[in-house]
């Protein structure tokens, strides 16, 4: 079996030139190198970056002076020969020049910027932190009684890198079909707005969507508690879990106490509840507490400090933290492994860091000679169809992870069929609910899909699923490991019958794991991946307000699936992708591993709202007498980048959100309509388009009913909480 067939080099044969200096561009290039592409990192002759090993590992290096005529000839010949070029045009003039110039018709240009190329903020070169301010990421992170908080790791940059990879892979599939490349306009702001999925429903029912600390805004028990030797997360909000937790704590009287008897009562009395749980945890070591709680099947875990990530057993087992020495700077740094892991593929134990090549003959050979025969284009030619038209996806997923991946695949044109059990996706009953009893978060998570209800314990429904699988290209699932295997639909069974199917599994700790069967929730994964340790508020590790681990799991599932489809179409075989949310979340903290994370902006109170300012704010006097807009302008005049800290409601009403098409109202097949999120995948020649929301549970589309021999007029099912 070749390495390509085994799935470790899904992008073998692609040539990528990475010029952009934003972290999103660097991380996207690193992912492509990990997947087998030849990535050439263009570096500035003025001097290497301190974190060069992190940026350059697994790539080739070309040092250039963009002002030198000879260097420019070499660079532009190499750029013209590349399949993919990674840019960040709001950061420097060279990237902007390459974005705008005539290029080979087959080429894919991906520009990763703060706000993209449209809207009133187009071209504004804000940092990740200021985008967090503008996209309400800061306003939804931190203690409810404290200031907005910037995440210590650059999660929006990292999410943009993964979405950028997904968009590039969609464009390569278009190029395979048409021979034509295109430009891609990726914006951190678009990604940040999409990350607000769980907060937008609160605004829609006139509730204030803001910070909840380490608690869940609507569930309890759900918090971080201090043990004798560290921090522990406990997330057990159901009545059954509360009863088991009281048994473990030897507090049986609390089970039926009026303050804690129901889920609503526990939320209403959360301070008292957390005091009881906190007092119990305080008398135990973290390890003992986790042993006791996890034995009852209650999701829990330690909050690992960043320096413990390299020794975390599952991350070690899955080789997610590597070391690399930079021969140029002499520095040894920790660097991440690849979260897109295919079953049976070799997992690298090292990624070499290149020296800059003094001999550029390889570069000129790669570039070849431009005879003028290559057709060149400027701007964007609109191509017919969407990237994934003709591709069928079977989604067997719940909550956020698989639904996120599949709504983006649907926006790219795939025929996504969501398989739900008779009780439905659990998001269908998650508050807040609309007046008709339907859940906002479900609609936001499930656009551009058709649905079918199957009870896989019933032979007839299992046969219906096999019929669907016989027409499918991809299975996307995020159930507990082993659940589908018990029902006869694990990866081995499905690929044995249908070898061409790409099977993508995303779960907390992976199939190949030292924690088989361990339950995982977003907050627990944030704690066990370094994501919480990266953000400290008054010495307390703090989760990101957005569901960063759920989102990254879905995004890597999306990107991995598209890469696997590309590999299948270019001579490889279908693979089983084993993606762990813990891997994805740890990968996203890599900028914090080597002690080089920058200081966050300073938060200053203007007369009407808070403002984030980078640098020395002593140069900005009398802030409280100025409006936020005036303060931002004043800071800019003094050479300080600044941005207002917006709320979720502000973001929803922001002209930039409208200009980028990030919120829109779409119909359902059962004559309803919903406000949903637009796609952040901005392919300019074959745009992703969000066209519909999911209907009620049990509604079967006419075409799907005809295909499967089912009645199309089936009465929608009634959900019970």
XYZ file of C-alpha atoms in Angstrom:
721
model
C 0.000 0.000 0.000
C 1.490 3.350 -0.993
C 1.635 6.224 1.456
C -0.823 8.085 -0.751
C -3.233 5.182 -0.628
C -2.859 4.900 3.124
C -3.946 8.508 3.468
C -0.867 10.205 4.903
C -0.191 12.270 1.761
C -3.618 13.295 0.543
C -2.297 16.412 -1.243
C 0.725 14.854 -2.899
C 1.480 16.595 -6.204
C 0.184 20.037 -5.223
C 2.691 22.907 -5.230
C 1.926 25.724 -2.793
C 3.729 29.054 -2.462
C 3.158 30.670 0.935
C 3.797 34.422 0.969
C 1.227 35.696 3.472
C 2.589 36.551 6.906
C -0.654 36.360 8.887
C -0.791 33.377 11.210
C -3.839 32.096 9.307
C -1.756 31.851 6.107
C 1.183 30.248 7.927
C -1.005 27.653 9.652
C -2.875 26.880 6.423
C 0.436 26.281 4.647
C 1.604 24.014 7.459
C -1.558 21.908 7.217
C -1.072 21.533 3.466
C 2.561 20.487 3.998
C 1.458 17.939 6.615
C -0.933 16.475 4.035
C 1.821 15.985 1.455
C 1.796 19.171 -0.625
C 5.131 20.754 -1.573
C 4.956 24.090 0.247
C 7.518 26.805 -0.445
C 7.698 29.374 2.346
C 8.778 32.794 1.068
C 10.850 34.480 3.768
C 12.136 38.028 4.049
C 15.901 38.440 3.720
C 15.737 41.105 6.421
C 15.791 38.364 9.055
C 14.073 35.181 10.218
C 11.101 35.217 12.577
C 11.805 34.081 16.154
C 9.249 31.288 15.738
C 10.689 30.242 12.362
C 10.730 26.518 13.216
C 6.985 26.659 13.832
C 6.350 28.403 10.505
C 8.855 26.543 8.318
C 8.731 22.925 9.524
C 7.968 20.536 6.688
C 8.325 23.219 3.999
C 10.963 24.487 1.576
C 12.359 27.968 2.071
C 13.015 30.814 -0.350
C 14.561 33.991 1.050
C 13.863 37.071 -1.092
C 14.075 40.826 -1.019
C 10.870 41.961 -2.735
C 12.563 45.241 -3.697
C 15.399 43.495 -5.554
C 14.733 43.090 -9.291
C 16.492 39.725 -9.528
C 14.663 38.334 -6.510
C 11.348 39.510 -7.917
C 11.975 37.624 -11.173
C 12.643 34.408 -9.266
C 9.674 34.938 -6.967
C 7.128 35.708 -9.659
C 8.258 32.781 -11.812
C 7.779 30.492 -8.834
C 4.408 32.057 -7.998
C 3.211 31.533 -11.577
C 4.182 27.857 -11.426
C 2.304 27.181 -8.195
C -1.034 25.402 -7.961
C -1.947 27.412 -4.856
C -0.682 30.749 -3.539
C -1.342 31.800 0.086
C -1.519 35.546 0.710
C -2.500 38.069 3.367
C -2.895 41.204 1.263
C -3.938 43.522 4.116
C -0.562 42.904 5.776
C 1.846 43.897 2.977
C 1.987 45.396 -0.501
C 3.578 42.370 -2.214
C 0.602 40.163 -1.396
C -1.781 42.838 -2.667
C 0.173 43.063 -5.921
C 0.007 39.307 -6.464
C -3.722 39.241 -5.661
C -4.457 41.861 -8.327
C -2.087 40.875 -11.159
C -2.856 38.615 -14.095
C -2.303 34.989 -13.120
C -2.344 31.580 -14.844
C -5.957 30.576 -15.429
C -5.541 27.278 -13.573
C -4.144 28.874 -10.404
C -5.841 29.155 -6.992
C -5.109 32.277 -4.958
C -6.246 32.255 -1.324
C -6.094 35.595 0.491
C -6.527 35.405 4.280
C -7.218 38.867 5.716
C -8.968 40.485 8.661
C -12.157 41.610 6.878
C -11.948 40.443 3.278
C -12.299 42.435 0.059
C -15.826 43.778 0.501
C -17.765 45.814 3.027
C -16.892 49.028 4.876
C -14.001 47.346 6.735
C -12.361 45.864 3.621
C -8.588 46.207 3.748
C -8.432 47.145 7.449
C -5.344 45.331 8.729
C -6.552 44.508 12.223
C -4.826 41.928 14.383
C -6.563 38.776 15.591
C -7.328 40.461 18.925
C -9.027 43.465 17.320
C -11.068 41.124 15.126
C -12.101 39.358 18.349
C -13.305 42.757 19.581
C -15.250 43.474 16.379
C -16.753 39.962 16.100
C -17.960 39.770 19.765
C -15.531 36.960 20.608
C -14.080 39.129 23.392
C -17.504 40.171 24.699
C -18.558 36.527 25.072
C -15.369 35.374 26.850
C -14.568 35.984 30.525
C -16.380 36.321 33.824
C -19.921 37.722 33.741
C -18.944 40.306 36.363
C -15.656 41.186 34.657
C -14.331 42.795 31.509
C -14.474 41.216 28.055
C -11.515 38.882 27.567
C -9.302 38.136 24.581
C -8.476 34.462 24.214
C -4.827 33.747 24.933
C -4.521 31.595 21.816
C -5.380 33.087 18.396
C -8.371 30.846 17.784
C -9.908 32.927 14.994
C -6.667 32.896 13.003
C -6.473 29.145 13.458
C -10.108 28.528 12.501
C -9.576 30.706 9.425
C -6.571 28.571 8.473
C -8.688 25.397 8.547
C -11.593 26.989 6.675
C -9.029 28.332 4.188
C -7.754 24.794 3.596
C -11.339 23.636 3.052
C -11.993 26.406 0.523
C -8.764 25.592 -1.330
C -9.682 21.918 -1.539
C -13.131 22.808 -2.881
C -11.436 24.972 -5.523
C -9.106 22.107 -6.498
C -12.139 19.882 -7.086
C -13.557 22.580 -9.380
C -10.219 22.754 -11.191
C -10.203 18.981 -11.698
C -13.588 19.308 -13.372
C -13.030 22.481 -15.400
C -9.280 23.077 -15.609
C -9.844 26.546 -14.155
C -8.623 27.955 -10.854
C -10.036 30.886 -8.904
C -9.476 33.406 -6.133
C -10.637 32.835 -2.544
C -11.423 35.735 -0.203
C -11.124 34.441 3.385
C -11.791 36.834 6.285
C -11.157 36.335 10.000
C -14.256 38.423 10.697
C -16.484 36.035 8.706
C -15.107 33.112 10.689
C -15.640 34.976 13.965
C -19.278 35.715 13.146
C -19.877 32.053 12.251
C -18.397 31.115 15.634
C -21.249 32.941 17.421
C -23.717 30.192 16.525
C -24.694 29.371 20.125
C -25.078 33.060 21.092
C -27.209 34.273 18.173
C -30.341 32.421 19.421
C -30.198 34.418 22.670
C -30.344 37.696 20.742
C -33.263 36.402 18.673
C -35.328 35.967 21.861
C -34.213 39.318 23.327
C -31.853 37.814 25.894
C -28.449 39.331 26.571
C -25.782 37.174 24.923
C -22.591 37.674 26.891
C -20.020 36.109 29.188
C -20.703 33.115 31.448
C -17.200 32.425 32.740
C -16.608 28.668 32.856
C -20.283 27.971 33.374
C -22.827 27.020 30.761
C -25.447 29.765 30.301
C -28.337 27.311 30.526
C -27.044 24.168 32.305
C -25.647 23.196 35.733
C -23.530 21.533 37.105
C -21.043 22.924 34.586
C -17.926 24.677 35.857
C -14.238 24.565 36.727
C -13.409 23.695 40.333
C -10.153 24.021 42.252
C -8.719 20.728 43.559
C -5.762 20.323 45.896
C -3.260 20.342 43.029
C -5.006 21.818 40.010
C -8.278 22.565 38.265
C -11.035 20.114 37.326
C -13.985 20.498 34.973
C -17.275 18.794 35.805
C -20.141 18.923 33.315
C -23.115 16.913 34.590
C -26.345 18.833 33.969
C -28.946 16.054 33.608
C -31.045 14.770 36.471
C -29.365 11.363 36.244
C -25.891 12.930 36.311
C -26.819 15.174 39.255
C -28.051 12.170 41.218
C -24.825 10.274 40.505
C -22.708 13.295 41.418
C -24.503 13.632 44.759
C -23.827 9.930 45.407
C -20.123 10.359 44.638
C -19.951 13.417 46.920
C -21.856 11.539 49.669
C -24.470 14.313 49.714
C -27.717 12.344 49.158
C -29.846 15.082 50.707
C -28.977 17.437 47.858
C -30.638 15.262 45.203
C -34.190 16.299 46.006
C -33.486 19.594 47.736
C -35.909 22.179 46.263
C -32.980 24.325 45.073
C -31.538 21.466 42.996
C -34.437 19.145 42.169
C -34.799 20.150 38.493
C -32.436 21.399 35.780
C -34.066 24.836 35.918
C -33.748 24.999 39.697
C -30.074 24.117 39.487
C -29.464 26.949 37.023
C -31.435 29.390 39.184
C -29.356 28.414 42.248
C -26.045 27.859 40.488
C -23.959 29.817 43.014
C -25.135 27.615 45.865
C -24.768 24.472 43.786
C -21.203 25.353 42.752
C -20.345 26.078 46.372
C -21.351 22.535 47.365
C -19.459 20.903 44.488
C -16.466 23.198 44.923
C -16.138 22.367 48.621
C -16.077 18.646 47.803
C -13.531 18.989 44.981
C -11.265 21.163 47.158
C -10.524 18.196 49.413
C -9.296 15.920 46.619
C -6.437 15.725 44.177
C -7.419 16.387 40.580
C -6.664 12.788 39.591
C -8.799 11.321 42.398
C -11.686 13.660 41.661
C -11.665 12.728 37.974
C -11.474 9.019 38.804
C -14.557 9.246 41.009
C -16.642 11.427 38.683
C -15.732 9.745 35.392
C -16.524 6.323 36.889
C -20.147 7.506 36.968
C -20.078 8.409 33.261
C -20.152 12.148 33.999
C -18.046 14.231 31.551
C -15.074 15.640 33.427
C -11.387 16.271 33.017
C -8.356 18.216 34.178
C -7.485 21.723 33.035
C -3.974 21.129 31.783
C -1.350 23.856 31.954
C 0.320 24.569 28.619
C 3.608 23.027 29.697
C 1.797 19.721 30.332
C 0.455 19.387 26.786
C 3.617 17.639 25.591
C 3.121 14.857 28.155
C -0.684 14.487 28.020
C -1.124 10.733 27.397
C -3.537 10.883 24.472
C -1.685 13.697 22.696
C 1.553 11.728 23.136
C -0.129 8.576 21.813
C -1.420 10.455 18.759
C 1.919 12.311 18.276
C 0.416 15.761 18.362
C 3.349 17.566 19.999
C 6.687 17.283 18.193
C 10.014 19.071 18.521
C 11.954 20.796 15.766
C 15.322 22.541 15.703
C 15.809 25.522 13.411
C 19.262 25.264 11.782
C 19.168 28.990 11.014
C 18.315 30.425 14.444
C 19.507 27.498 16.546
C 16.221 27.464 18.464
C 14.401 24.265 19.386
C 10.642 24.672 19.461
C 7.577 22.543 20.043
C 5.505 22.178 16.900
C 2.173 20.424 16.291
C 1.413 17.199 14.512
C -1.404 16.901 11.982
C -4.992 16.613 13.299
C -6.196 15.219 9.939
C -5.335 11.602 10.542
C -6.281 8.689 8.310
C -6.603 5.201 9.759
C -3.663 3.074 8.630
C -1.491 6.036 7.690
C 1.998 6.530 9.035
C 2.098 9.291 11.671
C 5.278 11.397 11.391
C 7.513 11.680 14.429
C 9.399 14.732 13.128
C 9.151 17.527 10.571
C 12.497 18.916 9.353
C 13.046 22.671 9.341
C 14.766 23.849 6.141
C 17.784 26.048 5.667
C 17.268 28.803 3.089
C 18.628 27.494 -0.223
C 21.671 29.381 -1.474
C 21.306 27.550 -4.792
C 18.006 28.614 -6.375
C 18.236 26.263 -9.340
C 15.502 24.069 -7.825
C 13.221 27.078 -7.791
C 13.859 27.970 -11.413
C 13.495 24.356 -12.475
C 10.173 24.175 -10.635
C 9.058 27.418 -12.292
C 10.128 26.456 -15.799
C 10.100 28.955 -18.656
C 7.113 31.164 -19.310
C 6.661 30.965 -23.060
C 3.562 33.127 -23.059
C 1.407 30.151 -24.009
C -0.260 30.000 -20.584
C -3.610 31.750 -20.532
C -3.721 34.517 -17.928
C -6.719 36.080 -16.237
C -7.488 39.010 -13.989
C -10.489 39.347 -11.724
C -12.985 36.521 -11.287
C -14.863 34.560 -13.934
C -18.148 33.150 -12.646
C -18.290 29.420 -13.356
C -21.518 27.458 -13.504
C -22.490 25.283 -10.583
C -21.070 24.925 -7.084
C -17.915 22.981 -6.173
C -19.561 19.829 -4.793
C -22.561 19.406 -7.078
C -23.018 15.684 -7.701
C -21.414 14.710 -4.360
C -23.653 13.035 -1.768
C -22.937 13.213 1.959
C -24.617 11.059 4.603
C -24.526 12.847 7.964
C -25.026 10.758 11.083
C -24.333 13.404 13.655
C -25.580 15.339 16.642
C -25.163 18.804 18.131
C -22.357 20.885 16.593
C -19.473 18.908 15.109
C -20.722 16.838 12.154
C -23.597 19.290 11.532
C -21.074 22.153 11.144
C -18.989 20.242 8.610
C -22.052 19.175 6.664
C -23.747 22.574 6.521
C -20.592 23.917 4.878
C -20.489 20.944 2.496
C -24.137 21.669 1.688
C -23.365 25.319 0.982
C -20.655 24.109 -1.416
C -23.355 22.244 -3.343
C -23.232 18.719 -1.922
C -26.455 16.767 -1.457
C -26.381 16.328 2.326
C -28.804 13.808 3.787
C -29.034 14.042 7.560
C -30.006 10.778 9.259
C -31.728 11.328 12.622
C -33.060 8.842 15.174
C -36.779 8.954 16.007
C -36.011 11.327 18.893
C -34.138 13.687 16.569
C -30.843 15.512 16.895
C -30.595 16.692 20.511
C -30.164 20.263 19.244
C -33.844 20.199 18.173
C -34.903 20.641 21.797
C -32.124 22.924 23.028
C -33.401 26.269 24.274
C -34.193 28.915 23.362
C -37.140 27.738 21.280
C -39.274 29.655 18.833
C -43.000 30.021 19.508
C -43.676 26.979 17.303
C -41.420 24.825 19.507
C -38.509 24.665 17.056
C -34.929 25.365 18.215
C -32.961 28.279 16.818
C -29.613 26.550 17.301
C -30.792 23.531 15.303
C -31.745 25.699 12.347
C -28.418 27.547 12.497
C -26.527 24.240 12.599
C -28.404 22.492 9.809
C -28.773 24.563 6.674
C -28.653 23.090 3.150
C -29.598 19.534 4.108
C -32.405 17.076 3.537
C -33.493 14.828 6.377
C -34.680 11.323 7.052
C -35.621 9.598 10.324
C -34.261 6.065 10.730
C -34.316 3.742 13.710
C -31.160 1.732 13.036
C -32.284 -0.954 15.456
C -34.996 -1.854 12.949
C -34.026 -4.115 9.995
C -36.083 -2.142 7.459
C -34.489 1.157 8.452
C -31.014 -0.382 8.376
C -31.733 -1.529 4.826
C -32.843 1.992 3.891
C -29.528 3.354 5.174
C -27.596 0.767 3.159
C -29.530 1.901 0.093
C -28.506 5.497 0.769
C -24.887 4.516 1.363
C -24.824 2.826 -2.023
C -25.324 6.281 -3.588
C -22.977 8.211 -1.280
C -19.475 9.645 -1.548
C -18.984 10.526 2.119
C -20.157 9.456 5.575
C -19.717 12.126 8.255
C -20.339 11.028 11.850
C -19.598 12.305 15.339
C -21.229 9.675 17.542
C -19.516 8.022 20.497
C -16.735 5.752 19.139
C -18.068 2.290 18.442
C -21.748 3.272 18.368
C -22.155 2.814 14.622
C -20.007 -0.323 14.605
C -22.448 -1.961 17.052
C -25.240 -1.198 14.586
C -23.265 -2.579 11.643
C -22.338 0.788 10.112
C -18.785 1.365 11.309
C -16.098 2.471 8.891
C -14.832 -1.063 8.292
C -18.286 -2.424 7.466
C -19.261 0.483 5.214
C -15.971 0.653 3.304
C -15.877 -3.109 2.887
C -19.202 -2.942 1.065
C -18.582 0.419 -0.634
C -14.789 0.945 -0.974
C -15.058 4.367 -2.638
C -16.769 6.045 0.340
C -14.773 8.563 2.372
C -15.695 7.886 6.005
C -14.993 10.750 8.433
C -15.288 10.187 12.184
C -14.907 13.100 14.589
C -15.088 12.634 18.351
C -13.452 13.854 21.529
C -10.297 11.745 21.735
C -10.178 9.776 18.483
C -10.684 6.112 17.632
C -6.997 5.385 18.215
C -7.005 6.649 21.785
C -5.847 5.929 25.319
C -9.334 7.036 26.423
C -11.629 4.618 24.542
C -15.269 5.467 25.080
C -14.586 8.508 27.262
C -17.420 11.062 26.981
C -16.368 14.462 25.663
C -17.943 17.884 25.686
C -16.539 21.118 24.278
C -15.564 22.501 27.690
C -13.839 19.279 28.759
C -11.821 19.218 25.541
C -10.885 22.875 25.969
C -9.524 21.962 29.404
C -7.585 18.903 28.200
C -5.981 20.589 25.190
C -4.418 23.737 26.625
C -7.158 25.972 25.237
C -8.325 27.037 28.702
C -4.821 27.364 30.131
C -4.006 29.817 27.338
C -6.607 32.256 28.702
C -6.248 33.312 32.337
C -8.574 35.663 34.224
C -7.322 36.577 37.711
C -5.338 33.343 37.793
C -8.289 31.171 36.774
C -8.052 29.288 33.458
C -10.957 30.397 31.274
C -12.756 28.680 28.421
C -13.431 30.579 25.227
C -17.022 31.766 25.074
C -17.400 30.287 21.602
C -17.420 26.487 21.404
C -13.896 26.340 20.073
C -13.350 22.570 20.410
C -16.675 21.637 18.813
C -16.052 24.092 15.995
C -12.503 22.993 15.289
C -13.617 19.365 15.232
C -16.226 20.197 12.603
C -13.839 22.386 10.608
C -11.138 19.719 10.497
C -13.781 17.170 9.517
C -14.792 19.485 6.662
C -11.238 20.150 5.467
C -10.156 16.525 5.869
C -13.147 15.262 3.905
C -12.460 17.656 1.023
C -8.772 16.670 1.005
C -9.771 12.997 0.949
C -12.158 13.608 -1.968
C -9.327 15.352 -3.849
C -7.010 12.405 -3.184
C -9.669 9.935 -4.319
C -10.220 11.866 -7.552
C -6.479 12.033 -8.298
C -5.617 8.376 -7.988
C -5.819 7.587 -4.296
C -8.335 5.400 -2.502
C -11.003 6.368 -0.014
C -9.906 6.648 3.617
C -11.318 6.536 7.124
C -10.490 9.859 8.784
C -10.000 9.587 12.549
C -10.227 13.160 13.849
C -10.004 13.958 17.558
C -11.325 17.245 18.908
C -8.507 17.184 21.463
C -5.921 17.081 18.653
C -7.642 19.947 16.844
C -7.851 22.118 19.962
C -4.253 21.473 20.995
C -3.121 22.317 17.444
C -4.923 25.657 17.748
C -2.861 26.617 20.815
C 0.515 26.136 19.085
C 1.314 29.866 19.112
C 1.427 29.685 22.933
C 3.696 26.655 23.245
C 7.042 28.418 23.054
C 6.408 31.479 25.211
C 6.033 33.903 22.315
C 2.401 34.984 22.557
C 1.983 38.762 22.439
C 0.281 40.991 24.985
C -3.474 41.526 24.505
C -4.914 44.973 23.765
C -5.771 47.276 26.638
C -9.487 47.833 27.260
C -10.451 51.489 27.679
C -13.884 52.902 28.505
C -15.118 55.471 26.008
C -18.269 57.475 26.696
C -20.554 54.954 24.995
C -18.773 51.564 25.014
C -15.475 49.776 25.659
C -12.633 50.053 23.163
C -9.606 47.797 22.634
C -6.345 49.634 21.960
C -3.009 48.040 21.117
C 0.139 49.508 22.603
C 0.720 52.350 25.067
C -2.669 53.875 25.888
C -1.120 56.707 27.908
C -0.818 58.494 24.583
C -4.627 58.540 24.306
C -5.796 61.012 26.996
C -9.346 61.774 28.105
C -10.759 58.553 26.663
C -13.944 58.728 28.736
C -14.914 62.052 27.145
C -14.770 60.592 23.639
C -17.207 58.288 21.871
C -15.857 54.915 20.793
C -15.652 56.081 17.185
C -13.765 59.208 18.226
C -11.431 57.233 20.467
C -10.613 54.751 17.698
C -9.834 57.626 15.346
C -7.759 59.409 18.000
C -5.740 56.244 18.679
C -5.202 55.696 14.960
C -3.848 59.211 14.615
C -1.331 58.425 17.346
C -0.225 55.226 15.625
C -2.253 52.869 17.809
C -4.594 50.314 16.254
C -7.952 50.205 18.024
C -11.464 48.822 17.676
C -14.749 49.024 19.596
C -15.725 45.926 21.564
C -19.009 44.866 20.002
C -21.757 42.689 21.462
C -23.381 39.825 19.556
C -26.369 42.071 18.825
C -24.012 44.763 17.523
C -22.362 42.233 15.226
C -25.702 41.070 13.865
C -26.539 44.686 12.972
C -23.072 45.605 11.695
C -22.915 46.736 8.018
C -19.836 44.528 7.578
C -21.921 41.488 8.504
C -24.531 42.421 5.906
C -21.953 43.224 3.233
C -20.321 39.823 3.649
C -23.663 37.968 3.538
C -23.131 36.413 6.961
C -26.793 36.375 8.044
C -29.711 35.611 5.769
C -33.276 34.342 5.926
C -33.909 31.125 4.001
C -36.951 28.857 3.502
C -37.591 25.285 4.598
C -39.215 22.588 2.499
C -42.242 22.566 4.817
C -43.108 26.236 4.188
C -41.232 27.803 7.074
C -38.230 30.105 7.223
C -35.229 30.748 9.454
C -32.413 33.223 9.969
C -29.172 31.309 9.327
C -25.461 31.961 8.910
C -23.832 32.564 5.555
C -20.747 30.535 4.677
C -17.257 31.925 5.399
C -15.931 29.977 2.373
C -15.718 32.828 -0.146
C -14.788 31.175 -3.434
C -15.177 33.982 -5.966
C -15.840 31.938 -9.124
C -17.977 29.153 -7.620
C -19.461 30.735 -4.476
C -20.775 28.708 -1.574
C -24.469 29.546 -1.207
C -26.727 28.925 1.787
C -30.174 28.295 0.310
C -32.368 26.451 2.809
C -32.886 25.366 6.410
C -33.967 21.947 7.658
C -37.675 21.222 8.003
C -39.371 19.673 11.017
C -38.359 16.200 12.140
C -39.943 13.514 9.987
C -40.566 15.654 6.902
C -39.315 13.807 3.805
C -38.487 15.747 0.628
C -40.486 14.553 -2.373
C -37.413 13.616 -4.438
C -35.805 11.687 -1.584
C -39.063 9.923 -0.760
C -39.416 8.862 -4.399
C -35.832 7.604 -4.502
C -36.274 5.491 -1.360
C -39.856 4.434 -1.931
C -41.112 6.319 1.135
C -44.291 8.408 1.534
C -43.468 12.073 0.977
C -46.438 13.301 3.009
C -45.318 11.758 6.293
C -46.550 13.855 9.212
C -43.690 15.622 11.017
C -42.922 14.092 14.381
C -43.649 15.857 17.653
C -40.642 16.294 19.891
C -40.712 15.843 23.637
C -38.044 17.396 25.809
